[in-house]
mmCIF file of C-alpha atoms and ligand atoms in Angstrom:
data_model
loop_
_atom_site.group_PDB
_atom_site.id
_atom_site.type_symbol
_atom_site.label_atom_id
_atom_site.label_comp_id
_atom_site.label_asym_id
_atom_site.label_seq_id
_atom_site.Cartn_x
_atom_site.Cartn_y
_atom_site.Cartn_z
ATOM 1 C CA VAL A 1 40.407 8.363 -2.931
ATOM 2 C CA PRO A 2 37.404 10.501 -3.823
ATOM 3 C CA ILE A 3 36.172 11.296 -0.376
ATOM 4 C CA ALA A 4 39.174 12.726 1.373
ATOM 5 C CA ASP A 5 39.689 15.934 3.311
ATOM 6 C CA GLN A 6 36.111 16.881 3.505
ATOM 7 C CA PRO A 7 34.561 18.955 6.272
ATOM 8 C CA ILE A 8 31.561 17.053 7.572
ATOM 9 C CA LEU A 9 28.265 18.652 8.468
ATOM 10 C CA GLU A 10 27.147 18.239 12.049
ATOM 11 C CA GLU A 11 23.914 16.470 11.188
ATOM 12 C CA GLU A 12 25.745 13.857 9.176
ATOM 13 C CA MET A 13 27.884 12.985 12.133
ATOM 14 C CA THR A 14 25.009 12.452 14.510
ATOM 15 C CA VAL A 15 24.219 9.101 12.921
ATOM 16 C CA LEU A 16 27.548 7.748 14.024
ATOM 17 C CA SER A 17 27.121 6.957 17.675
ATOM 18 C CA VAL A 18 30.056 6.252 19.954
ATOM 19 C CA ASP A 19 28.564 2.876 20.507
ATOM 20 C CA ALA A 20 28.530 1.948 16.807
ATOM 21 C CA THR A 21 31.922 3.390 15.943
ATOM 22 C CA ASP A 22 33.592 1.812 18.983
ATOM 23 C CA GLY A 23 32.053 -1.488 17.963
ATOM 24 C CA VAL A 24 33.553 -1.299 14.485
ATOM 25 C CA VAL A 25 36.950 -0.269 15.838
ATOM 26 C CA GLU A 26 36.906 -3.134 18.294
ATOM 27 C CA HIS A 27 36.151 -5.542 15.463
ATOM 28 C CA LEU A 28 39.103 -4.095 13.543
ATOM 29 C CA ARG A 29 41.474 -4.491 16.499
ATOM 30 C CA LYS A 30 40.397 -8.051 17.176
ATOM 31 C CA GLY A 31 39.865 -9.103 13.568
ATOM 32 C CA THR A 32 36.244 -9.992 14.320
ATOM 33 C CA THR A 33 32.857 -9.200 12.832
ATOM 34 C CA ASP A 34 29.233 -9.474 14.019
ATOM 35 C CA LEU A 35 27.875 -13.003 13.741
ATOM 36 C CA ALA A 36 24.384 -14.431 13.438
ATOM 37 C CA PRO A 37 23.621 -17.323 15.813
ATOM 38 C CA SER A 38 23.741 -19.857 12.983
ATOM 39 C CA PRO A 39 24.168 -20.110 9.216
ATOM 40 C CA LEU A 40 21.033 -19.785 7.111
ATOM 41 C CA ARG A 41 20.057 -21.744 4.035
ATOM 42 C CA VAL A 42 17.674 -20.125 1.591
ATOM 43 C CA PRO A 43 15.906 -22.304 -0.997
ATOM 44 C CA ILE A 44 17.160 -21.506 -4.497
ATOM 45 C CA SER A 45 13.608 -21.614 -5.796
ATOM 46 C CA ASN A 46 12.885 -18.416 -3.830
ATOM 47 C CA PHE A 47 14.811 -16.567 -6.512
ATOM 48 C CA PHE A 48 12.879 -17.666 -9.593
ATOM 49 C CA ASP A 49 9.707 -19.455 -8.590
ATOM 50 C CA LYS A 50 6.634 -17.628 -9.907
ATOM 51 C CA SER A 51 4.318 -18.592 -7.092
ATOM 52 C CA HIS A 52 6.904 -17.461 -4.535
ATOM 53 C CA ALA A 53 7.217 -14.150 -6.369
ATOM 54 C CA ALA A 54 3.440 -13.762 -6.336
ATOM 55 C CA VAL A 55 3.392 -14.128 -2.539
ATOM 56 C CA GLU A 56 6.228 -11.603 -2.264
ATOM 57 C CA HIS A 57 4.248 -9.241 -4.440
ATOM 58 C CA LYS A 58 1.302 -9.535 -2.050
ATOM 59 C CA LEU A 59 3.647 -8.801 0.855
ATOM 60 C CA PHE A 60 4.942 -5.655 -0.863
ATOM 61 C CA ARG A 61 1.378 -4.483 -1.259
ATOM 62 C CA ARG A 62 0.870 -4.802 2.487
ATOM 63 C CA LEU A 63 3.908 -2.678 3.431
ATOM 64 C CA PRO A 64 4.663 1.036 3.363
ATOM 65 C CA LEU A 65 6.967 1.708 0.406
ATOM 66 C CA ASN A 66 9.414 4.482 -0.294
ATOM 67 C CA VAL A 67 8.381 5.712 -3.748
ATOM 68 C CA ALA A 68 9.672 9.263 -4.128
ATOM 69 C CA HIS A 69 11.770 12.038 -2.678
ATOM 70 C CA THR A 70 10.112 15.124 -1.229
ATOM 71 C CA SER A 71 11.920 17.416 -3.676
ATOM 72 C CA GLU A 72 10.102 15.790 -6.607
ATOM 73 C CA ILE A 73 6.856 17.446 -5.520
ATOM 74 C CA SER A 74 8.264 20.514 -3.853
ATOM 75 C CA LYS A 75 5.395 22.981 -4.500
ATOM 76 C CA VAL A 76 1.646 22.961 -4.042
ATOM 77 C CA GLY A 77 0.291 21.472 -7.248
ATOM 78 C CA SER A 78 3.492 19.625 -8.139
ATOM 79 C CA PHE A 79 2.859 16.078 -9.232
ATOM 80 C CA ILE A 80 4.695 13.036 -10.504
ATOM 81 C CA THR A 81 3.454 9.888 -12.171
ATOM 82 C CA ARG A 82 5.126 6.626 -11.302
ATOM 83 C CA GLU A 83 4.570 2.930 -11.768
ATOM 84 C CA VAL A 84 4.868 1.028 -8.500
ATOM 85 C CA LEU A 85 4.548 -2.765 -8.562
ATOM 86 C CA GLY A 86 2.571 -2.610 -11.782
ATOM 87 C CA THR A 87 0.167 0.062 -10.516
ATOM 88 C CA GLN A 88 0.197 3.463 -12.196
ATOM 89 C CA LEU A 89 0.306 6.142 -9.508
ATOM 90 C CA LEU A 90 -0.281 9.861 -9.579
ATOM 91 C CA ILE A 91 1.321 11.569 -6.590
ATOM 92 C CA ALA A 92 0.728 15.260 -5.943
ATOM 93 C CA ARG A 93 1.083 17.978 -3.355
ATOM 94 C CA GLY A 94 -2.369 19.311 -2.549
ATOM 95 C CA GLU A 95 -3.580 22.728 -1.458
ATOM 96 C CA ASP A 96 -2.788 22.080 2.210
ATOM 97 C CA ALA A 97 0.781 21.083 1.189
ATOM 98 C CA LYS A 98 -0.027 17.488 2.088
ATOM 99 C CA VAL A 99 0.880 14.692 -0.280
ATOM 100 C CA VAL A 100 -1.964 12.860 -1.995
ATOM 101 C CA ALA A 101 -1.703 9.740 -4.146
ATOM 102 C CA TYR A 102 -4.177 8.274 -6.601
ATOM 103 C CA VAL A 103 -4.311 5.350 -8.947
ATOM 104 C CA ASN A 104 -3.656 6.980 -12.319
ATOM 105 C CA MET A 105 -6.671 5.309 -13.899
ATOM 106 C CA CYS A 106 -9.759 6.970 -15.256
ATOM 107 C CA ARG A 107 -13.104 6.007 -13.740
ATOM 108 C CA HIS A 108 -14.690 6.066 -17.178
ATOM 109 C CA ARG A 109 -12.984 3.265 -19.067
ATOM 110 C CA GLY A 110 -9.638 2.971 -17.347
ATOM 111 C CA GLY A 111 -7.419 5.285 -19.372
ATOM 112 C CA LYS A 112 -4.252 6.647 -17.862
ATOM 113 C CA VAL A 113 -5.338 10.100 -16.725
ATOM 114 C CA GLU A 114 -2.049 11.991 -16.337
ATOM 115 C CA TRP A 115 0.704 11.193 -18.842
ATOM 116 C CA GLN A 116 3.413 13.683 -17.949
ATOM 117 C CA ALA A 117 6.212 12.340 -15.743
ATOM 118 C CA SER A 118 5.998 15.498 -13.628
ATOM 119 C CA GLY A 119 4.469 18.946 -13.659
ATOM 120 C CA ASN A 120 2.156 21.305 -11.780
ATOM 121 C CA LYS A 121 -1.611 21.221 -12.278
ATOM 122 C CA ARG A 122 -4.868 22.081 -10.526
ATOM 123 C CA MET A 123 -6.882 19.504 -12.443
ATOM 124 C CA PHE A 124 -6.040 16.206 -14.098
ATOM 125 C CA VAL A 125 -7.792 15.601 -17.411
ATOM 126 C CA CYS A 126 -8.001 12.173 -19.003
ATOM 127 C CA PRO A 127 -6.969 12.557 -22.634
ATOM 128 C CA TYR A 128 -9.297 9.822 -23.883
ATOM 129 C CA HIS A 129 -12.751 11.458 -23.415
ATOM 130 C CA GLY A 130 -11.870 14.467 -21.317
ATOM 131 C CA TRP A 131 -13.065 13.534 -17.831
ATOM 132 C CA SER A 132 -11.347 15.784 -15.302
ATOM 133 C CA TYR A 133 -10.432 15.264 -11.681
ATOM 134 C CA ASP A 134 -9.587 17.642 -8.872
ATOM 135 C CA ARG A 135 -5.965 17.533 -7.762
ATOM 136 C CA ASN A 136 -6.640 17.950 -4.043
ATOM 137 C CA SER A 137 -9.455 15.457 -3.629
ATOM 138 C CA GLY A 138 -9.412 13.305 -6.759
ATOM 139 C CA GLU A 139 -13.103 14.188 -7.219
ATOM 140 C CA LEU A 140 -14.597 13.873 -10.667
ATOM 141 C CA LYS A 141 -15.266 17.417 -11.862
ATOM 142 C CA ASN A 142 -16.174 17.673 -15.513
ATOM 143 C CA VAL A 143 -17.663 15.045 -17.825
ATOM 144 C CA PRO A 144 -17.988 16.182 -21.442
ATOM 145 C CA TYR A 145 -21.333 15.213 -23.087
ATOM 146 C CA GLU A 146 -22.555 14.184 -19.670
ATOM 147 C CA LYS A 147 -26.257 14.401 -20.557
ATOM 148 C CA ASP A 148 -25.742 11.836 -23.330
ATOM 149 C CA ILE A 149 -23.621 9.473 -21.239
ATOM 150 C CA GLY A 150 -26.315 8.955 -18.673
ATOM 151 C CA PRO A 151 -26.460 9.849 -15.007
ATOM 152 C CA ILE A 152 -23.068 9.775 -13.323
ATOM 153 C CA ASP A 153 -22.773 9.716 -9.558
ATOM 154 C CA ARG A 154 -19.826 12.020 -8.804
ATOM 155 C CA ALA A 155 -19.480 10.651 -5.296
ATOM 156 C CA CYS A 156 -18.494 7.192 -6.509
ATOM 157 C CA ASN A 157 -16.317 8.276 -9.399
ATOM 158 C CA SER A 158 -13.355 9.974 -7.741
ATOM 159 C CA LEU A 159 -9.861 8.783 -8.570
ATOM 160 C CA GLU A 160 -9.001 5.858 -6.341
ATOM 161 C CA ARG A 161 -6.967 7.070 -3.362
ATOM 162 C CA VAL A 162 -3.766 5.409 -2.196
ATOM 163 C CA ARG A 163 -2.565 6.183 1.288
ATOM 164 C CA ALA A 164 0.501 8.436 1.180
ATOM 165 C CA GLU A 165 2.603 10.037 3.869
ATOM 166 C CA GLU A 166 5.664 12.218 3.755
ATOM 167 C CA ARG A 167 8.322 11.554 6.346
ATOM 168 C CA ASN A 168 12.087 11.983 6.554
ATOM 169 C CA GLY A 169 12.271 13.392 3.052
ATOM 170 C CA PHE A 170 10.499 10.504 1.365
ATOM 171 C CA VAL A 171 7.004 9.891 0.111
ATOM 172 C CA TRP A 172 5.738 6.561 1.427
ATOM 173 C CA ILE A 173 2.690 4.896 -0.013
ATOM 174 C CA ASP A 174 0.670 2.043 1.348
ATOM 175 C CA PHE A 175 -1.700 0.094 -0.874
ATOM 176 C CA ILE A 176 -3.742 -0.951 2.126
ATOM 177 C CA ASN A 177 -6.092 1.962 2.523
ATOM 178 C CA ASP A 178 -8.283 0.840 5.342
ATOM 179 C CA ARG A 179 -5.733 1.063 8.110
ATOM 180 C CA HIS A 180 -3.768 3.893 9.561
ATOM 181 C CA LEU A 181 -0.159 2.940 9.905
ATOM 182 C CA PRO A 182 1.948 6.043 10.495
ATOM 183 C CA ILE A 183 5.356 5.703 8.869
ATOM 184 C CA ALA A 184 7.117 6.667 12.095
ATOM 185 C CA GLY A 185 5.594 3.605 13.717
ATOM 186 C CA TYR A 186 6.561 1.398 10.812
ATOM 187 C CA LEU A 187 10.171 2.600 10.904
ATOM 188 C CA GLY A 188 10.464 2.460 14.696
ATOM 189 C CA ASN A 189 12.174 5.073 16.881
ATOM 190 C CA SER A 190 15.717 4.183 16.026
ATOM 191 C CA ILE A 191 15.477 4.119 12.217
ATOM 192 C CA ASP A 192 13.133 7.113 12.242
ATOM 193 C CA ALA A 193 15.600 9.166 14.308
ATOM 194 C CA THR A 194 18.546 8.049 12.198
ATOM 195 C CA LEU A 195 16.807 9.097 8.990
ATOM 196 C CA ALA A 196 15.727 12.380 10.595
ATOM 197 C CA SER A 197 19.334 13.129 11.502
ATOM 198 C CA LEU A 198 20.278 13.017 7.817
ATOM 199 C CA ALA A 199 17.889 15.912 7.047
ATOM 200 C CA LEU A 200 16.901 14.215 3.806
ATOM 201 C CA ASN A 201 13.953 16.593 3.397
ATOM 202 C CA GLU A 202 16.394 19.479 2.943
ATOM 203 C CA ARG A 203 18.258 17.752 0.142
ATOM 204 C CA ILE A 204 17.817 17.643 -3.592
ATOM 205 C CA ILE A 205 18.354 14.846 -6.061
ATOM 206 C CA TYR A 206 21.785 15.263 -7.630
ATOM 207 C CA LEU A 207 21.749 12.039 -9.588
ATOM 208 C CA ASP A 208 18.870 9.758 -10.479
ATOM 209 C CA LYS A 209 19.452 6.400 -12.220
ATOM 210 C CA SER A 210 17.266 3.432 -12.938
ATOM 211 C CA PHE A 211 18.373 -0.026 -14.083
ATOM 212 C CA THR A 212 16.104 -2.865 -15.123
ATOM 213 C CA LEU A 213 18.176 -6.011 -14.781
ATOM 214 C CA PRO A 214 17.670 -9.776 -15.255
ATOM 215 C CA ILE A 215 18.127 -10.373 -11.514
ATOM 216 C CA ASN A 216 15.695 -11.291 -8.751
ATOM 217 C CA TRP A 217 15.244 -8.244 -6.510
ATOM 218 C CA LYS A 218 16.556 -10.053 -3.424
ATOM 219 C CA LEU A 219 19.904 -10.765 -5.076
ATOM 220 C CA VAL A 220 20.338 -7.053 -5.738
ATOM 221 C CA ILE A 221 19.649 -6.258 -2.063
ATOM 222 C CA ASP A 222 21.983 -9.069 -0.996
ATOM 223 C CA GLY A 223 24.777 -7.632 -3.113
ATOM 224 C CA ALA A 224 24.280 -4.148 -1.737
ATOM 225 C CA ILE A 225 24.495 -5.156 1.936
ATOM 226 C CA ASP A 226 27.105 -7.909 1.530
ATOM 227 C CA MET A 227 30.376 -6.852 3.171
ATOM 228 C CA LEU A 228 32.093 -10.170 2.562
ATOM 229 C CA HIS A 229 32.849 -9.557 -1.105
ATOM 230 C CA PRO A 230 34.538 -6.149 -1.672
ATOM 231 C CA GLN A 231 38.141 -7.399 -1.657
ATOM 232 C CA PHE A 232 37.330 -10.264 -4.028
ATOM 233 C CA LEU A 233 34.839 -8.830 -6.496
ATOM 234 C CA HIS A 234 36.112 -5.245 -6.429
ATOM 235 C CA PRO A 235 39.871 -5.610 -5.809
ATOM 236 C CA ASP A 236 40.725 -2.357 -7.581
ATOM 237 C CA GLY A 237 37.774 -0.198 -6.545
ATOM 238 C CA VAL A 238 35.411 -0.537 -3.611
ATOM 239 C CA GLY A 239 37.615 -3.276 -2.166
ATOM 240 C CA LYS A 240 40.364 -0.718 -1.672
ATOM 241 C CA LEU A 241 38.004 1.672 0.105
ATOM 242 C CA ILE A 242 36.000 -0.644 2.336
ATOM 243 C CA LYS A 243 37.361 -3.256 4.709
ATOM 244 C CA THR A 244 35.987 -6.704 3.921
ATOM 245 C CA ASN A 245 34.314 -8.789 6.668
ATOM 246 C CA THR A 246 34.266 -6.124 9.383
ATOM 247 C CA VAL A 247 30.655 -5.358 10.134
ATOM 248 C CA LEU A 248 28.533 -4.150 12.982
ATOM 249 C CA TRP A 249 24.838 -4.890 12.455
ATOM 250 C CA LYS A 250 21.989 -3.434 14.470
ATOM 251 C CA GLY A 251 18.633 -4.963 13.704
ATOM 252 C CA HIS A 252 15.622 -2.761 14.409
ATOM 253 C CA GLY A 253 12.565 -4.893 13.857
ATOM 254 C CA ARG A 254 12.534 -5.817 10.182
ATOM 255 C CA HIS A 255 14.851 -2.928 9.388
ATOM 256 C CA GLY A 256 18.437 -2.516 10.394
ATOM 257 C CA GLN A 257 21.606 -0.546 10.235
ATOM 258 C CA LEU A 258 24.963 -1.732 9.055
ATOM 259 C CA PHE A 259 28.294 -0.153 9.946
ATOM 260 C CA ALA A 260 31.529 -1.076 8.233
ATOM 261 C CA ALA A 261 35.088 0.200 8.303
ATOM 262 C CA ARG A 262 36.705 2.119 5.524
ATOM 263 C CA GLN A 263 40.282 1.101 4.771
ATOM 264 C CA ARG A 264 41.334 4.511 6.050
ATOM 265 C CA LEU A 265 39.988 3.558 9.475
ATOM 266 C CA ALA A 266 41.729 0.188 9.340
ATOM 267 C CA GLU A 267 45.043 1.927 8.633
ATOM 268 C CA THR A 268 44.676 4.572 11.287
ATOM 269 C CA VAL A 269 43.631 2.029 13.914
ATOM 270 C CA ARG A 270 46.781 0.049 13.099
ATOM 271 C CA VAL A 271 49.106 3.045 13.162
ATOM 272 C CA SER A 272 47.922 5.858 15.438
ATOM 273 C CA GLY A 273 44.395 5.128 16.613
ATOM 274 C CA ASP A 274 43.372 8.639 15.501
ATOM 275 C CA PHE A 275 40.076 8.837 13.698
ATOM 276 C CA ASP A 276 36.911 10.894 13.564
ATOM 277 C CA ARG A 277 33.464 9.485 14.021
ATOM 278 C CA ASP A 278 32.397 10.477 10.536
ATOM 279 C CA TRP A 279 31.694 8.977 7.168
ATOM 280 C CA ARG A 280 35.249 9.374 5.917
ATOM 281 C CA TYR A 281 36.200 6.577 8.281
ATOM 282 C CA PHE A 282 33.030 4.530 8.341
ATOM 283 C CA ALA A 283 30.664 3.154 5.744
ATOM 284 C CA GLY A 284 27.093 2.394 6.527
ATOM 285 C CA SER A 285 23.716 1.453 5.283
ATOM 286 C CA ILE A 286 20.254 1.915 6.711
ATOM 287 C CA PHE A 287 17.997 -0.846 5.477
ATOM 288 C CA VAL A 288 14.269 -0.127 5.473
ATOM 289 C CA TYR A 289 12.334 -3.310 4.882
ATOM 290 C CA PRO A 290 11.571 -4.551 2.340
ATOM 291 C CA ASN A 291 13.472 -2.733 -0.409
ATOM 292 C CA SER A 292 15.117 0.570 0.581
ATOM 293 C CA LEU A 293 18.730 1.281 1.379
ATOM 294 C CA ILE A 294 19.908 4.656 2.571
ATOM 295 C CA ASN A 295 23.678 4.954 2.620
ATOM 296 C CA PRO A 296 25.251 8.079 4.131
ATOM 297 C CA THR A 297 28.628 9.201 2.764
ATOM 298 C CA PRO A 298 30.662 12.363 3.412
ATOM 299 C CA ASP A 299 29.235 14.272 0.445
ATOM 300 C CA HIS A 300 25.854 12.751 -0.168
ATOM 301 C CA VAL A 301 23.318 10.167 0.838
ATOM 302 C CA GLU A 302 23.010 7.313 -1.620
ATOM 303 C CA CYS A 303 19.497 5.861 -1.791
ATOM 304 C CA TRP A 304 18.546 2.577 -3.396
ATOM 305 C CA THR A 305 15.112 1.120 -3.943
ATOM 306 C CA VAL A 306 14.833 -2.283 -5.591
ATOM 307 C CA TRP A 307 11.541 -3.256 -7.246
ATOM 308 C CA PRO A 308 10.556 -6.760 -8.288
ATOM 309 C CA SER A 309 9.046 -6.899 -11.761
ATOM 310 C CA LEU A 310 5.445 -7.954 -11.834
ATOM 311 C CA ASP A 311 5.105 -11.495 -13.290
ATOM 312 C CA ASN A 312 8.856 -11.966 -13.749
ATOM 313 C CA PRO A 313 10.839 -13.139 -10.709
ATOM 314 C CA ALA A 314 14.026 -12.996 -12.777
ATOM 315 C CA GLU A 315 13.827 -9.239 -13.259
ATOM 316 C CA SER A 316 13.931 -6.166 -11.065
ATOM 317 C CA THR A 317 14.409 -2.439 -11.348
ATOM 318 C CA THR A 318 16.963 -0.712 -9.152
ATOM 319 C CA LYS A 319 16.725 3.015 -8.622
ATOM 320 C CA ILE A 320 19.781 4.803 -7.274
ATOM 321 C CA ARG A 321 19.797 8.416 -6.200
ATOM 322 C CA PHE A 322 22.337 10.752 -4.689
ATOM 323 C CA LEU A 323 20.728 13.236 -2.309
ATOM 324 C CA VAL A 324 22.755 16.344 -1.508
ATOM 325 C CA HIS A 325 22.377 19.609 0.367
ATOM 326 C CA PRO A 326 21.913 22.252 -2.349
ATOM 327 C CA ASP A 327 24.096 24.743 -0.477
ATOM 328 C CA ARG A 328 26.982 22.299 -0.538
ATOM 329 C CA LEU A 329 27.011 21.963 -4.299
ATOM 330 C CA ASN A 330 30.054 23.588 -5.781
ATOM 331 C CA GLU A 331 32.528 22.597 -8.430
ATOM 332 C CA LYS A 332 34.633 20.605 -6.000
ATOM 333 C CA THR A 333 31.760 18.629 -4.503
ATOM 334 C CA ARG A 334 30.321 18.031 -7.975
ATOM 335 C CA GLN A 335 33.631 16.521 -9.023
ATOM 336 C CA ARG A 336 33.655 14.261 -5.984
ATOM 337 C CA LEU A 337 30.018 13.280 -6.512
ATOM 338 C CA ASP A 338 30.714 12.413 -10.134
ATOM 339 C CA LEU A 339 33.728 10.371 -9.109
ATOM 340 C CA SER A 340 31.674 8.575 -6.452
ATOM 341 C CA TRP A 341 29.152 7.685 -9.126
ATOM 342 C CA GLU A 342 31.924 6.484 -11.431
ATOM 343 C CA ILE A 343 33.226 4.131 -8.736
ATOM 344 C CA LEU A 344 29.745 2.903 -7.799
ATOM 345 C CA ASN A 345 28.676 2.504 -11.416
ATOM 346 C CA LYS A 346 31.764 0.445 -12.175
ATOM 347 C CA ALA A 347 31.401 -1.720 -9.060
ATOM 348 C CA ALA A 348 27.679 -2.325 -9.548
ATOM 349 C CA GLY A 349 27.438 -2.355 -13.334
ATOM 350 C CA GLU A 350 30.621 -4.248 -14.161
ATOM 351 C CA GLU A 351 31.085 -6.417 -11.094
ATOM 352 C CA ASP A 352 28.094 -6.848 -8.734
ATOM 353 C CA TRP A 353 25.267 -7.096 -11.240
ATOM 354 C CA PRO A 354 27.034 -9.479 -13.670
ATOM 355 C CA MET A 355 27.725 -11.722 -10.647
ATOM 356 C CA GLU A 356 24.082 -11.514 -9.615
ATOM 357 C CA VAL A 357 22.975 -12.311 -13.183
ATOM 358 C CA SER A 358 25.157 -15.441 -12.995
ATOM 359 C CA ILE A 359 23.468 -16.437 -9.715
ATOM 360 C CA GLN A 360 20.069 -15.903 -11.302
ATOM 361 C CA GLU A 361 21.038 -18.107 -14.257
ATOM 362 C CA ASN A 362 22.540 -20.803 -12.034
ATOM 363 C CA SER A 363 19.399 -20.775 -9.900
ATOM 364 C CA ARG A 364 17.317 -21.984 -12.812
ATOM 365 C CA SER A 365 19.504 -25.007 -13.410
ATOM 366 C CA HIS A 366 19.527 -25.997 -9.710
ATOM 367 C CA PRO A 367 15.979 -25.397 -8.537
ATOM 368 C CA ASP A 368 16.114 -27.877 -5.657
ATOM 369 C CA GLY A 369 19.184 -26.664 -3.807
ATOM 370 C CA SER A 370 19.763 -23.904 -1.320
ATOM 371 C CA TYR A 371 22.187 -21.033 -0.899
ATOM 372 C CA LEU A 372 24.238 -20.559 2.233
ATOM 373 C CA TYR A 373 24.320 -17.311 4.175
ATOM 374 C CA GLY A 374 27.103 -17.669 6.698
ATOM 375 C CA ARG A 375 27.072 -16.419 10.279
ATOM 376 C CA ASN A 376 29.136 -13.403 9.229
ATOM 377 C CA GLU A 377 26.615 -12.536 6.484
ATOM 378 C CA ILE A 378 24.438 -11.123 9.196
ATOM 379 C CA ALA A 379 22.776 -8.290 7.286
ATOM 380 C CA CYS A 380 21.691 -10.593 4.447
ATOM 381 C CA GLN A 381 20.490 -13.110 7.009
ATOM 382 C CA HIS A 382 18.394 -10.497 8.754
ATOM 383 C CA PHE A 383 16.771 -9.606 5.437
ATOM 384 C CA HIS A 384 16.031 -13.221 4.459
ATOM 385 C CA ARG A 385 14.908 -14.295 7.929
ATOM 386 C CA ASN A 386 12.354 -11.510 8.099
ATOM 387 C CA LEU A 387 11.108 -12.262 4.604
ATOM 388 C CA ALA A 388 10.912 -15.911 5.587
ATOM 389 C CA GLU A 389 8.866 -15.082 8.620
ATOM 390 C CA ASP A 390 6.490 -12.905 6.625
ATOM 391 C CA LEU A 391 6.159 -15.400 3.801
ATOM 392 C CA GLY A 392 6.196 -18.479 5.979
ATOM 393 C CA TRP A 393 8.830 -20.566 4.186
ATOM 394 C CA LEU A 394 11.306 -20.818 7.031
ATOM 395 C CA ASN A 395 11.360 -24.239 8.647
ATOM 396 C CA LYS A 396 13.834 -26.446 10.427
ATOM 397 C CA GLU A 397 15.498 -27.752 7.286
ATOM 398 C CA THR A 398 16.354 -24.315 6.017
ATOM 399 C CA ILE A 399 18.391 -23.410 9.088
ATOM 400 C CA SER A 400 21.326 -25.755 9.233
ATOM 401 C CA SER A 401 24.791 -25.714 10.644
ATOM 402 C CA GLN A 402 26.410 -26.639 7.354
HETATM 403 S S1 FES B 501 -11.230 6.663 -20.296
HETATM 404 FE FE1 FES B 501 -10.857 8.543 -19.364
HETATM 405 S S2 FES B 501 -12.349 9.846 -20.171
HETATM 406 FE FE2 FES B 501 -12.773 7.931 -21.086
HETATM 407 FE FE1 FE2 B 502 29.703 -5.024 -4.522
#
């Protein structure tokens, strides 16, 4: 067991309320789990249909999205470039230490302005014909051979701004520029406070992985919040660490928080009843709609974002990061972190994702059917019900008792 005998930091414990932990323990004692009011059927076509994916894409572009960790642009002038939903972004920390985001597209003839993945600059210069833009404002500064190009109105040739806000250690962007939606309001008090308690802004990225897979993005999310499969799909790994079908789910608007029992908790509840309200005994996941998962563990916080591929519903890119407190990094914690990754990489790469690829392939051959999300698959249901509401596909036939 990789996560044993570990002193837990105070702030990591605060997420585990008495209420939540007692709920999980009660489920363990009674052999119960949280249940949705009814089963849910999701049309199979939602997982490969191009027009459905196009509507989902539009939805993504209406929502605040978690695109980076604070530590990636830690200093004034630090920047990163990143593709988000097919749009090239340039995200920087300006003079006032505030985060700014631009479309990484030159106002001359559309060249990609900044090509480095990350760096620190005062000015961004397009390598095609040398137009340069101010980091803090995106304003067009210098135009080589300007007198021969013709008059150029600087005021209408700044880099296109994308709304960006830093909160709880993440950079959130919002493609809708003409509204002010503070991230705190989007997250809601409960999720905002839970994320704050993890002090993610004080952490660094220990591990950063990206996987482009032939799987619809929703199947990847499903697999990551599904607590009904560990003992079957991961009998020798995660299934030995996490108790299957023992879940407490707290929905917070479109977001939610999942609590599950580690096997260690199941054993101690059976034998002595002695346990601590910390992440050695509990597993959990904070889901931020539509595509972020933040999973606290004793040593680190595991963050997932899952991105649908533009124009291909049968493909997505999953980014997984381990965020750690830099002052907790020593040889022992590094070993445990590496072991955690080994277990996760095996479970996801060799077990979850191949299963999800098979679902994706089967979906194509059975376009008219539906998939069943049982009452005990409450986290997945929450996710699909909210998507359904936003996309408008949910109707009477899709909710059935079968
Ligand atoms: S396209 Fe950028 S300077 Fe011409
Ligand atoms: Fe799994």
